[in-house]
CSV table of C-alpha atoms and ligand atoms in Angstrom, one decimal:
chain,number,residue,atom,x,y,z
A,1,MET,CA,68.8,-91.5,-17.5
A,2,ASN,CA,70.4,-88.3,-19.4
A,3,LYS,CA,68.5,-85.1,-20.2
A,4,LEU,CA,67.5,-85.9,-24.3
A,5,HIS,CA,69.8,-83.5,-25.3
A,6,GLU,CA,73.0,-85.1,-23.5
A,7,MET,CA,72.1,-88.4,-25.0
A,8,THR,CA,74.9,-89.8,-27.3
A,9,ILE,CA,73.8,-90.6,-30.7
A,10,HIS,CA,73.8,-94.5,-30.1
A,11,GLN,CA,72.0,-94.0,-26.9
A,12,ALA,CA,69.0,-91.8,-28.8
A,13,ARG,CA,68.6,-94.1,-31.7
A,14,THR,CA,67.7,-97.1,-29.7
A,15,LEU,CA,65.1,-94.9,-27.2
A,16,LEU,CA,63.8,-93.8,-30.7
A,17,GLU,CA,64.0,-97.0,-32.2
A,18,LYS,CA,61.9,-98.0,-29.3
A,19,LYS,CA,59.7,-95.1,-29.6
A,20,GLU,CA,60.6,-94.2,-25.7
A,21,ILE,CA,61.5,-90.9,-26.9
A,22,SER,CA,60.5,-88.6,-29.9
A,23,SER,CA,62.4,-86.8,-32.4
A,24,GLU,CA,60.3,-83.8,-31.6
A,25,ASP,CA,61.1,-83.9,-27.7
A,26,LEU,CA,64.8,-84.3,-28.7
A,27,THR,CA,65.2,-81.7,-31.4
A,28,ARG,CA,63.2,-79.6,-29.0
A,29,SER,CA,65.2,-80.3,-25.8
A,30,VAL,CA,68.6,-79.4,-28.3
A,31,LEU,CA,67.1,-76.4,-29.5
A,32,ALA,CA,66.5,-75.1,-25.8
A,33,GLN,CA,70.0,-76.1,-24.9
A,34,ILE,CA,71.3,-73.9,-27.7
A,35,ASP,CA,68.8,-71.2,-26.2
A,36,ARG,CA,70.6,-71.1,-23.0
A,37,VAL,CA,74.3,-71.9,-23.7
A,38,ASN,CA,74.8,-70.9,-27.2
A,39,PRO,CA,74.9,-66.9,-26.6
A,40,GLY,CA,77.8,-67.2,-24.3
A,41,LEU,CA,79.6,-69.7,-26.3
A,42,ASN,CA,78.9,-68.6,-29.7
A,43,ALA,CA,78.9,-72.2,-31.5
A,44,TYR,CA,76.0,-71.6,-33.7
A,45,ILE,CA,76.0,-69.0,-37.1
A,46,THR,CA,72.9,-70.0,-37.9
A,47,VAL,CA,69.9,-72.0,-36.3
A,48,SER,CA,67.3,-73.2,-38.4
A,49,GLY,CA,64.7,-74.2,-35.7
A,50,ASP,CA,61.7,-74.2,-37.5
A,51,ASP,CA,63.2,-76.2,-40.2
A,52,ALA,CA,64.7,-78.9,-37.8
A,53,MET,CA,61.3,-79.2,-35.9
A,54,ALA,CA,59.8,-80.1,-39.5
A,55,GLN,CA,62.6,-82.6,-40.1
A,56,ALA,CA,62.1,-84.1,-36.7
A,57,ARG,CA,58.4,-84.4,-37.5
A,58,GLN,CA,58.9,-86.4,-40.8
A,59,ALA,CA,61.4,-88.2,-39.0
A,60,ASP,CA,58.8,-89.4,-35.9
A,61,GLN,CA,56.2,-90.0,-38.7
A,62,ALA,CA,59.0,-92.6,-40.7
A,63,ILE,CA,59.7,-94.4,-37.4
A,64,SER,CA,56.0,-94.8,-36.9
A,65,ARG,CA,55.6,-95.9,-40.0
A,66,GLY,CA,58.6,-98.4,-39.3
A,67,GLU,CA,60.8,-97.1,-42.0
A,68,THR,CA,64.0,-96.6,-40.1
A,69,ALA,CA,67.7,-95.2,-41.3
A,70,PRO,CA,71.0,-95.3,-39.3
A,71,LEU,CA,70.4,-91.8,-38.1
A,72,THR,CA,66.6,-91.0,-38.0
A,73,GLY,CA,65.4,-88.6,-36.2
A,74,ILE,CA,69.3,-87.8,-34.7
A,75,PRO,CA,70.0,-83.8,-34.6
A,76,LEU,CA,73.2,-82.7,-35.7
A,77,ALA,CA,74.9,-79.4,-36.7
A,78,ILE,CA,77.2,-78.6,-39.5
A,79,LYS,CA,80.4,-76.4,-39.9
A,80,ASP,CA,79.6,-73.3,-42.1
A,81,LEU,CA,81.4,-74.1,-45.0
A,82,ILE,CA,79.2,-77.3,-45.9
A,83,CYS,CA,76.6,-75.9,-48.8
A,84,THR,CA,72.5,-76.9,-47.2
A,85,LYS,CA,70.2,-76.0,-49.6
A,86,GLY,CA,68.2,-72.6,-48.7
A,87,VAL,CA,70.5,-72.1,-45.8
A,88,ARG,CA,72.9,-69.3,-45.5
A,89,THR,CA,76.8,-70.8,-45.7
A,90,THR,CA,78.7,-68.0,-44.6
A,91,CYS,CA,82.0,-69.7,-44.6
A,92,GLY,CA,82.6,-67.2,-41.4
A,93,SER,CA,83.2,-64.5,-43.8
A,94,LYS,CA,81.4,-61.4,-44.5
A,95,ILE,CA,81.9,-62.0,-48.3
A,96,LEU,CA,79.6,-64.9,-47.7
A,97,GLU,CA,77.4,-63.2,-45.2
A,98,ASN,CA,73.9,-63.9,-47.3
A,99,PHE,CA,75.1,-66.7,-49.4
A,100,ILE,CA,72.1,-69.1,-49.4
A,101,PRO,CA,73.7,-72.1,-51.2
A,102,PRO,CA,70.9,-73.7,-54.1
A,103,TYR,CA,71.9,-77.3,-53.7
A,104,ASP,CA,72.9,-79.5,-50.6
A,105,ALA,CA,76.7,-80.6,-50.4
A,106,ALA,CA,76.9,-84.4,-51.1
A,107,VAL,CA,77.4,-85.4,-47.2
A,108,ILE,CA,74.4,-83.4,-46.4
A,109,LYS,CA,72.3,-85.5,-48.8
A,110,LYS,CA,74.2,-88.5,-47.5
A,111,LEU,CA,72.9,-87.4,-43.7
A,112,ARG,CA,69.6,-86.6,-44.9
A,113,GLN,CA,68.9,-89.8,-46.5
A,114,ALA,CA,70.2,-91.6,-43.2
A,115,GLY,CA,67.3,-89.5,-41.3
A,116,ALA,CA,69.2,-87.0,-39.7
A,117,VAL,CA,67.9,-83.6,-38.4
A,118,VAL,CA,69.6,-80.7,-39.7
A,119,VAL,CA,69.5,-78.1,-36.4
A,120,GLY,CA,72.1,-75.4,-37.9
A,121,LYS,CA,75.1,-74.0,-38.8
A,122,LEU,CA,78.5,-73.4,-36.8
A,123,ASN,CA,81.2,-71.1,-36.3
A,124,MET,CA,84.5,-71.5,-38.2
A,125,ASP,CA,87.4,-69.8,-38.7
A,126,GLU,CA,86.7,-67.4,-42.2
A,127,PHE,CA,87.3,-69.8,-45.0
A,128,ALA,CA,88.8,-72.4,-42.5
A,129,MET,CA,92.2,-70.5,-42.1
A,130,GLY,CA,93.1,-70.5,-38.1
A,131,SER,CA,93.0,-72.7,-35.4
A,132,SER,CA,91.5,-71.1,-32.5
A,133,THR,CA,88.3,-69.8,-34.4
A,134,GLU,CA,89.1,-66.3,-33.5
A,135,HIS,CA,89.4,-65.2,-37.1
A,136,SER,CA,85.4,-65.6,-37.5
A,137,ALA,CA,83.6,-62.5,-38.8
A,138,PHE,CA,81.1,-63.5,-36.3
A,139,GLY,CA,83.0,-63.6,-33.1
A,140,PRO,CA,84.9,-66.1,-31.4
A,141,THR,CA,83.5,-69.0,-30.2
A,142,ARG,CA,84.3,-69.9,-26.4
A,143,ASN,CA,85.9,-73.0,-25.0
A,144,PRO,CA,83.0,-74.6,-22.7
A,145,TRP,CA,85.8,-75.9,-20.3
A,146,ASP,CA,86.7,-72.5,-19.6
A,147,PRO,CA,84.9,-69.6,-22.0
A,148,THR,CA,88.3,-67.3,-21.5
A,149,ARG,CA,89.8,-69.5,-23.9
A,150,ILE,CA,89.8,-70.5,-27.6
A,151,PRO,CA,88.2,-73.9,-28.6
A,152,GLY,CA,90.5,-74.7,-31.3
A,153,GLY,CA,89.9,-74.2,-34.9
A,154,SER,CA,88.8,-73.9,-37.8
A,155,SER,CA,85.9,-76.2,-36.4
A,156,GLY,CA,85.1,-74.6,-33.4
A,157,GLY,CA,81.9,-74.4,-33.5
A,158,SER,CA,81.2,-77.6,-34.6
A,159,ALA,CA,83.5,-79.2,-31.4
A,160,VAL,CA,81.7,-76.6,-28.8
A,161,ALA,CA,78.3,-77.9,-29.9
A,162,VAL,CA,79.3,-81.5,-29.6
A,163,ALA,CA,81.1,-81.0,-26.1
A,164,ALA,CA,78.0,-78.5,-24.9
A,165,ASP,CA,75.1,-80.8,-25.6
A,166,MET,CA,73.9,-78.3,-28.4
A,167,CYS,CA,73.9,-80.8,-30.9
A,168,LEU,CA,74.2,-85.1,-30.6
A,169,GLY,CA,77.2,-85.1,-33.4
A,170,ALA,CA,78.7,-82.7,-36.0
A,171,LEU,CA,80.7,-82.3,-39.2
A,172,GLY,CA,83.5,-80.2,-39.6
A,173,SER,CA,86.6,-79.9,-42.1
A,174,ASP,CA,90.4,-80.3,-41.4
A,175,THR,CA,92.8,-78.9,-44.1
A,176,GLY,CA,95.8,-79.0,-41.2
A,177,GLY,CA,94.2,-80.4,-37.9
A,178,SER,CA,90.7,-78.3,-38.3
A,179,ILE,CA,88.6,-81.4,-36.6
A,180,ARG,CA,91.2,-83.3,-34.5
A,181,GLN,CA,92.7,-80.1,-32.8
A,182,PRO,CA,89.5,-78.4,-31.6
A,183,ALA,CA,88.2,-81.9,-30.8
A,184,ALA,CA,91.2,-82.4,-28.7
A,185,HIS,CA,90.5,-78.9,-26.9
A,186,CYS,CA,87.0,-79.6,-25.9
A,187,GLY,CA,87.4,-83.1,-24.9
A,188,VAL,CA,85.2,-85.0,-28.2
A,189,VAL,CA,86.1,-87.1,-30.5
A,190,GLY,CA,86.8,-86.1,-33.9
A,191,LEU,CA,88.0,-88.0,-37.4
A,192,LYS,CA,90.0,-86.5,-40.3
A,193,PRO,CA,89.3,-89.7,-42.6
A,194,THR,CA,91.4,-90.5,-45.8
A,195,TYR,CA,91.8,-88.0,-48.4
A,196,GLY,CA,89.0,-89.4,-50.6
A,197,ARG,CA,87.1,-91.4,-48.0
A,198,VAL,CA,84.1,-88.9,-48.2
A,199,SER,CA,82.9,-86.5,-51.1
A,200,ARG,CA,83.6,-82.7,-50.9
A,201,PHE,CA,81.1,-82.2,-53.2
A,202,GLY,CA,79.6,-78.7,-51.7
A,203,LEU,CA,82.3,-78.2,-49.5
A,204,VAL,CA,83.3,-74.4,-49.7
A,205,ALA,CA,87.1,-75.0,-51.1
A,206,PHE,CA,90.4,-74.3,-48.5
A,207,ALA,CA,93.3,-75.9,-49.7
A,208,SER,CA,91.8,-78.7,-52.4
A,209,SER,CA,94.6,-81.0,-52.2
A,210,LEU,CA,94.6,-81.3,-48.4
A,211,ASP,CA,90.7,-80.7,-47.3
A,212,GLN,CA,88.6,-83.5,-46.0
A,213,ILE,CA,85.3,-83.5,-44.1
A,214,GLY,CA,84.9,-85.5,-41.1
A,215,PRO,CA,82.8,-86.0,-38.0
A,216,LEU,CA,83.1,-84.8,-34.4
A,217,ALA,CA,81.2,-86.5,-31.6
A,218,LYS,CA,80.8,-87.8,-28.3
A,219,ASN,CA,82.5,-90.8,-28.0
A,220,VAL,CA,84.0,-93.0,-30.4
A,221,THR,CA,80.8,-95.0,-31.2
A,222,ASP,CA,79.0,-92.0,-32.4
A,223,CYS,CA,82.2,-91.0,-34.6
A,224,ALA,CA,82.0,-94.1,-36.0
A,225,LEU,CA,78.1,-93.9,-36.9
A,226,LEU,CA,78.7,-90.6,-38.3
A,227,LEU,CA,81.8,-91.7,-40.8
A,228,ASN,CA,79.5,-95.0,-41.8
A,229,ALA,CA,76.9,-92.1,-43.0
A,230,VAL,CA,79.0,-89.6,-44.9
A,231,ALA,CA,81.9,-91.9,-46.2
A,232,GLY,CA,82.1,-93.4,-49.8
A,233,TYR,CA,82.6,-92.8,-53.7
A,234,ASP,CA,81.0,-90.0,-55.2
A,235,PRO,CA,81.3,-89.1,-59.2
A,236,ALA,CA,81.0,-85.6,-58.2
A,237,ASP,CA,84.1,-85.2,-56.8
A,238,SER,CA,86.9,-86.7,-58.6
A,239,THR,CA,89.2,-87.1,-55.6
A,240,SER,CA,86.9,-89.7,-54.2
A,241,VAL,CA,87.7,-93.3,-53.9
A,242,PRO,CA,85.5,-95.7,-55.5
A,243,ARG,CA,86.2,-98.2,-52.4
A,244,SER,CA,83.6,-99.7,-50.5
A,245,VAL,CA,82.5,-98.7,-47.3
A,246,PRO,CA,83.0,-101.3,-44.3
A,247,ASP,CA,80.7,-101.0,-41.1
A,248,TYR,CA,83.2,-98.3,-38.9
A,249,ALA,CA,81.1,-99.3,-36.0
A,250,GLY,CA,81.8,-102.8,-36.2
A,251,PHE,CA,84.3,-102.6,-33.3
A,252,SER,CA,84.2,-104.4,-30.3
A,253,SER,CA,85.8,-104.9,-27.0
A,254,SER,CA,88.8,-106.7,-27.4
A,255,ASP,CA,92.5,-106.9,-26.8
A,256,LEU,CA,94.6,-105.0,-29.1
A,257,LYS,CA,97.5,-107.8,-29.1
A,258,ASP,CA,97.5,-108.0,-32.9
A,259,LEU,CA,98.6,-104.1,-33.4
A,260,THR,CA,101.5,-102.3,-32.9
A,261,ILE,CA,101.4,-99.0,-32.2
A,262,GLY,CA,103.9,-96.6,-33.0
A,263,ILE,CA,105.5,-93.8,-31.2
A,264,PRO,CA,107.2,-91.0,-33.4
A,265,ARG,CA,110.6,-90.0,-32.1
A,266,GLU,CA,110.6,-86.8,-33.3
A,267,TYR,CA,107.7,-85.6,-32.3
A,268,GLN,CA,109.0,-86.1,-28.4
A,269,SER,CA,111.9,-83.5,-28.9
A,270,THR,CA,109.2,-80.6,-30.1
A,271,GLY,CA,110.2,-77.3,-28.4
A,272,GLY,CA,107.1,-75.8,-26.6
A,273,MET,CA,105.4,-79.3,-25.4
A,274,ASP,CA,103.5,-79.0,-22.3
A,275,PRO,CA,104.6,-81.2,-19.5
A,276,ASP,CA,100.6,-82.0,-18.7
A,277,VAL,CA,100.4,-82.9,-22.8
A,278,SER,CA,103.4,-85.2,-22.4
A,279,ARG,CA,102.2,-86.8,-19.2
A,280,ALA,CA,98.9,-87.7,-20.3
A,281,MET,CA,100.7,-89.0,-23.9
A,282,THR,CA,102.9,-91.3,-22.0
A,283,GLU,CA,100.0,-92.6,-19.5
A,284,ALA,CA,97.9,-93.1,-22.9
A,285,VAL,CA,100.4,-95.0,-24.3
A,286,ARG,CA,101.0,-96.8,-21.4
A,287,LYS,CA,97.2,-97.7,-21.2
A,288,ILE,CA,97.2,-98.8,-24.7
A,289,GLU,CA,100.1,-101.0,-24.0
A,290,ASP,CA,98.4,-102.5,-20.5
A,291,LEU,CA,95.7,-103.6,-23.8
A,292,GLY,CA,97.8,-105.8,-25.2
A,293,ALA,CA,99.4,-103.4,-28.0
A,294,SER,CA,103.2,-103.2,-28.7
A,295,VAL,CA,104.9,-100.5,-28.4
A,296,VAL,CA,107.6,-99.4,-31.0
A,297,SER,CA,109.6,-96.2,-31.6
A,298,VAL,CA,109.3,-95.0,-35.1
A,299,SER,CA,110.9,-92.5,-37.4
A,300,LEU,CA,109.3,-89.3,-39.4
A,301,PRO,CA,112.3,-87.5,-40.1
A,302,HIS,CA,110.9,-85.0,-42.2
A,303,THR,CA,108.3,-83.6,-39.1
A,304,ALA,CA,110.5,-80.2,-39.0
A,305,TYR,CA,109.4,-79.7,-42.2
A,306,ALA,CA,105.7,-79.8,-42.1
A,307,VAL,CA,104.9,-76.4,-41.2
A,308,ALA,CA,106.6,-74.7,-43.6
A,309,ALA,CA,105.7,-77.1,-46.6
A,310,TYR,CA,102.0,-76.9,-45.3
A,311,TYR,CA,102.1,-73.0,-45.1
A,312,VAL,CA,103.1,-72.4,-48.4
A,313,ILE,CA,101.3,-75.0,-50.1
A,314,ALA,CA,97.3,-74.2,-48.1
A,315,PRO,CA,97.6,-70.1,-48.6
A,316,SER,CA,98.9,-71.2,-52.6
A,317,GLU,CA,95.8,-73.1,-53.4
A,318,ALA,CA,93.7,-71.0,-50.9
A,319,SER,CA,94.9,-67.9,-52.9
A,320,SER,CA,93.9,-70.0,-56.1
A,321,ASN,CA,90.5,-70.8,-54.7
A,322,LEU,CA,89.4,-67.8,-53.4
A,323,ALA,CA,90.4,-65.6,-56.5
A,324,ARG,CA,86.4,-66.7,-57.4
A,325,TYR,CA,84.9,-64.1,-54.8
A,326,ASP,CA,85.2,-61.3,-56.9
A,327,GLY,CA,81.5,-59.7,-56.2
A,328,VAL,CA,79.9,-61.0,-59.3
A,329,LYS,CA,79.2,-64.5,-58.6
A,330,TYR,CA,79.3,-65.0,-55.0
A,331,GLY,CA,77.8,-63.1,-52.1
A,332,ARG,CA,79.2,-59.4,-51.1
A,333,ARG,CA,79.3,-57.2,-53.6
A,334,ASP,CA,80.8,-53.6,-53.0
A,335,THR,CA,78.2,-51.0,-54.9
A,336,ASP,CA,80.4,-47.9,-53.9
A,337,ALA,CA,83.1,-48.4,-56.0
A,338,GLU,CA,83.2,-46.6,-59.8
A,339,THR,CA,85.1,-48.8,-62.0
A,340,LEU,CA,85.0,-52.5,-62.4
A,341,ILE,CA,88.8,-53.2,-61.4
A,342,ASP,CA,87.6,-51.0,-58.2
A,343,MET,CA,84.8,-53.0,-57.4
A,344,TYR,CA,86.8,-56.5,-57.7
A,345,ARG,CA,89.1,-54.8,-55.3
A,346,GLN,CA,86.5,-52.8,-52.7
A,347,THR,CA,84.9,-56.4,-52.5
A,348,ARG,CA,87.6,-58.2,-51.5
A,349,ALA,CA,89.2,-55.6,-49.2
A,350,LYS,CA,86.0,-55.3,-47.3
A,351,GLY,CA,84.9,-58.8,-47.2
A,352,PHE,CA,87.7,-60.7,-46.4
A,353,GLY,CA,89.2,-60.6,-42.8
A,354,PRO,CA,92.9,-60.0,-42.4
A,355,GLU,CA,94.2,-63.6,-41.6
A,356,VAL,CA,92.4,-64.7,-45.1
A,357,GLN,CA,94.2,-61.6,-46.7
A,358,ARG,CA,97.4,-62.4,-45.2
A,359,ARG,CA,96.6,-66.5,-46.7
A,360,ILE,CA,96.1,-64.6,-50.3
A,361,ILE,CA,99.0,-62.2,-50.1
A,362,ILE,CA,101.6,-65.5,-49.3
A,363,GLY,CA,99.9,-67.6,-51.6
A,364,THR,CA,99.9,-65.6,-54.4
A,365,TYR,CA,103.7,-64.6,-54.0
A,366,ALA,CA,104.5,-68.2,-53.6
A,367,LEU,CA,103.0,-69.1,-56.9
A,368,SER,CA,104.0,-66.2,-59.0
A,369,ALA,CA,106.5,-66.5,-61.9
A,370,GLY,CA,109.6,-67.4,-60.9
A,371,TYR,CA,109.2,-68.3,-57.1
A,372,TYR,CA,106.8,-71.1,-58.3
A,373,ASP,CA,109.7,-73.6,-58.0
A,374,ALA,CA,111.4,-72.1,-55.0
A,375,TYR,CA,108.3,-72.2,-52.8
A,376,TYR,CA,105.6,-74.4,-54.1
A,377,GLY,CA,107.3,-76.5,-56.2
A,378,LYS,CA,110.0,-77.1,-53.3
A,379,ALA,CA,106.9,-77.5,-50.4
A,380,SER,CA,105.5,-80.5,-52.9
A,381,GLN,CA,109.0,-82.1,-52.7
A,382,VAL,CA,109.0,-82.1,-49.1
A,383,ARG,CA,105.4,-83.3,-48.8
A,384,THR,CA,106.4,-86.6,-51.0
A,385,LEU,CA,109.2,-86.9,-48.3
A,386,ILE,CA,106.9,-86.2,-45.8
A,387,THR,CA,104.3,-88.7,-47.2
A,388,ASP,CA,107.5,-91.5,-47.8
A,389,ASP,CA,108.0,-91.3,-43.8
A,390,PHE,CA,104.5,-92.3,-43.2
A,391,ARG,CA,104.8,-95.4,-45.7
A,392,LYS,CA,108.1,-96.6,-44.1
A,393,ALA,CA,106.8,-95.8,-40.7
A,394,PHE,CA,103.6,-98.0,-41.7
A,395,GLU,CA,106.2,-101.0,-42.4
A,396,ARG,CA,106.8,-101.2,-39.1
A,397,CYS,CA,103.6,-100.1,-37.3
A,398,ASP,CA,100.1,-100.5,-37.6
A,399,VAL,CA,98.9,-97.4,-35.9
A,400,ILE,CA,101.1,-93.9,-34.9
A,401,ALA,CA,100.4,-92.5,-32.0
A,402,SER,CA,101.1,-88.8,-30.5
A,403,PRO,CA,99.6,-85.8,-29.2
A,404,VAL,CA,96.9,-83.6,-31.4
A,405,THR,CA,98.5,-80.3,-29.5
A,406,PRO,CA,101.7,-79.3,-27.4
A,407,THR,CA,99.6,-77.4,-25.2
A,408,PRO,CA,95.8,-77.3,-23.9
A,409,ALA,CA,93.7,-74.9,-25.4
A,410,TRP,CA,95.1,-70.8,-24.8
A,411,LYS,CA,93.5,-68.0,-23.9
A,412,ILE,CA,91.9,-65.8,-26.2
A,413,GLY,CA,93.5,-63.0,-27.8
A,414,GLU,CA,96.8,-64.4,-26.5
A,415,MET,CA,97.8,-65.2,-30.2
A,416,ALA,CA,96.2,-62.8,-32.2
A,417,ASP,CA,99.3,-60.2,-33.1
A,418,ASP,CA,101.1,-63.5,-33.3
A,419,PRO,CA,100.1,-65.7,-36.3
A,420,LEU,CA,103.4,-67.7,-36.7
A,421,SER,CA,103.2,-69.0,-33.3
A,422,MET,CA,99.8,-70.1,-34.0
A,423,TYR,CA,100.9,-71.6,-37.2
A,424,LEU,CA,103.6,-73.8,-35.1
A,425,SER,CA,101.0,-75.1,-32.7
A,426,ASP,CA,99.6,-77.4,-35.8
A,427,ILE,CA,102.9,-79.2,-35.7
A,428,PHE,CA,101.3,-82.2,-34.9
A,429,THR,CA,98.3,-82.2,-37.1
A,430,LEU,CA,99.7,-81.2,-40.7
A,431,SER,CA,101.5,-83.8,-41.6
A,432,ALA,CA,98.5,-86.0,-42.0
A,433,ASN,CA,97.2,-84.0,-44.4
A,434,LEU,CA,100.0,-83.5,-46.1
A,435,ALA,CA,100.5,-87.2,-46.5
A,436,GLY,CA,96.6,-87.8,-47.1
A,437,VAL,CA,96.5,-90.4,-44.3
A,438,PRO,CA,93.4,-90.8,-41.5
A,439,GLY,CA,93.9,-89.0,-38.2
A,440,LEU,CA,91.9,-89.4,-35.3
A,441,SER,CA,91.5,-87.3,-31.4
A,442,VAL,CA,90.3,-89.1,-28.6
A,443,PRO,CA,90.0,-87.9,-25.0
A,444,CYS,CA,93.2,-88.6,-23.3
A,445,GLY,CA,93.2,-86.6,-20.1
A,446,PHE,CA,93.0,-83.4,-18.8
A,447,SER,CA,95.7,-80.3,-17.9
A,448,ARG,CA,96.5,-78.9,-14.1
A,449,ASP,CA,93.7,-76.3,-15.0
A,450,GLY,CA,91.1,-79.0,-15.9
A,451,LEU,CA,91.4,-78.6,-19.9
A,452,PRO,CA,90.7,-81.8,-22.1
A,453,ILE,CA,93.8,-83.2,-23.6
A,454,GLY,CA,93.9,-85.4,-26.9
A,455,LEU,CA,95.9,-88.1,-28.3
A,456,GLN,CA,96.4,-88.7,-31.9
A,457,LEU,CA,95.6,-91.8,-33.7
A,458,MET,CA,96.8,-92.3,-37.4
A,459,GLY,CA,97.2,-94.9,-39.2
A,460,PRO,CA,97.6,-95.9,-43.1
A,461,HIS,CA,95.2,-94.7,-46.1
A,462,PHE,CA,92.0,-96.1,-45.6
A,463,ALA,CA,92.8,-97.8,-42.2
A,464,GLU,CA,90.4,-95.6,-39.9
A,465,ASP,CA,88.3,-98.8,-39.0
A,466,THR,CA,92.1,-99.6,-37.0
A,467,LEU,CA,91.8,-96.6,-35.7
A,468,LEU,CA,88.4,-96.4,-34.6
A,469,LYS,CA,89.1,-99.9,-32.7
A,470,VAL,CA,92.0,-98.8,-30.9
A,471,ALA,CA,90.4,-95.4,-29.9
A,472,TYR,CA,87.1,-97.2,-29.0
A,473,ASN,CA,89.0,-99.8,-26.8
A,474,PHE,CA,91.2,-96.7,-25.0
A,475,GLU,CA,88.0,-95.2,-24.4
A,476,GLN,CA,86.3,-98.3,-22.8
A,477,ALA,CA,89.2,-98.4,-20.3
A,478,THR,CA,89.6,-94.9,-19.6
A,479,ASP,CA,86.5,-92.3,-18.4
A,480,PHE,CA,87.7,-88.5,-20.1
A,481,HIS,CA,85.0,-89.2,-22.4
A,482,THR,CA,82.1,-89.4,-19.4
A,483,LYS,CA,83.9,-86.1,-18.0
A,484,LYS,CA,81.2,-82.7,-18.9
A,485,PRO,CA,82.2,-79.0,-18.4
A,486,ASN,CA,80.3,-77.0,-16.0
A,487,LEU,CA,78.2,-75.3,-18.2
A,488,LYS,CA,75.9,-73.6,-15.3
A,489,ASP,CA,77.4,-70.0,-15.6
A,490,ILE,CA,77.1,-70.1,-18.9
A,491,SER,CA,74.4,-67.9,-20.7
B,1,LIG,N1,95.3,-74.2,-38.7
B,1,LIG,C1,95.6,-74.5,-39.9
B,1,LIG,C2,95.2,-73.7,-40.7
B,1,LIG,O1,95.3,-72.5,-40.1
B,1,LIG,C3,94.6,-75.8,-40.6
B,1,LIG,C4,93.2,-75.2,-40.5
B,1,LIG,C5,92.2,-76.5,-41.1
B,1,LIG,O2,92.5,-77.5,-41.2
B,1,LIG,N2,91.4,-75.9,-42.0
B,1,LIG,O3,95.4,-73.7,-42.0
């Protein structure tokens, strides 16, 4: 039998229900694993050990009374931009270093209702801006497969905590790839739901027309169980959609004969694609074909404009959303300033890191009078074209398959002085956010250096169930998800 913290949610749930293990033992085992490997990986910003043990005891009591919910007693961890009542929520930023939310985000309420134990808060790029978790005010997170490499970002802490068994599952957020890309680099499953599927009430806003919360998990079944718990309408989020939630874990081993998988032509001609990623992709598509699906070539003609459109829209919305951090209502305030204007200036100059400042400057420029039409307005038109590309492609196929990233995880520091290269590495993930469609990353191979590679599956709005079905059957037919990073030398 696996060590307790190595279990999947699905395995642990079965044993908890049969009372063969207790949530206290499980949570203790997770906390011990955090003590062992977190110093070397830096996935957690805050560990709430005592609180987690108290929740675990309550879960055990509920189980002994026969009152179980879908995640009763399961230790989970949360990206540090989702508000947790009484537990500080930093957003990876100095400006929110001491911010303790007075309320739980909607997804946290839902996880608590489902019985989950919240173990702590996970590292991330400051305000979720980045693809490497190097832009955290709390230091970079390291990839457990090779600690000299980035884990991806911005939900790097979430992916690493799952990959290194420091929690059984996690929540992240995805504005342009921040769930799928770290999931791919760390060899776990990550899902960005359709825009509007999961409430963002209590999520610190980055780019409001793109942000979604979603799960990162050890396998597809766990990913579906987490989505079951957090999906659904919430009147407190005006963008959440009143639509019933199916049982996302209702898939079974079946052939994929009724499905057509589309391979976007434009994604194959992308420059800078690593040969190991191409090879893993080709093999993954062949495997899906073996499972019965038909494969067709589709076109997403405006793909080349996705990076440019996203990197105007996201910073513009960020510049507006981040205006609230002025030292008055939230978090850090500079106390040396002599005038009010100086206080605003110094608070923001000292509180925000360089990448966040860069985005605020770009976004403020793009939204300013005289430039709006040329930048935000134009980018929004391109966004409509990209959305239309997907609509047309989904007339010909049920699911689009592509790489998640053009290369495996790069070395920490490698792109530190080259923000543009880092932006370009988001080429395969940004479009799903611009179009609002769901996207999933499932492990599909390893590079020659032993680094995980992810397969991305994208579907029409609200087709999460189809993505999970394809991913589950792919997972059953492969063994990538059973491989674990070697953590022996990490401490
Ligand atoms: N890498 C992208 C960015 O830096 C996406 C981040 C995200 O999805 N939060 O904006």
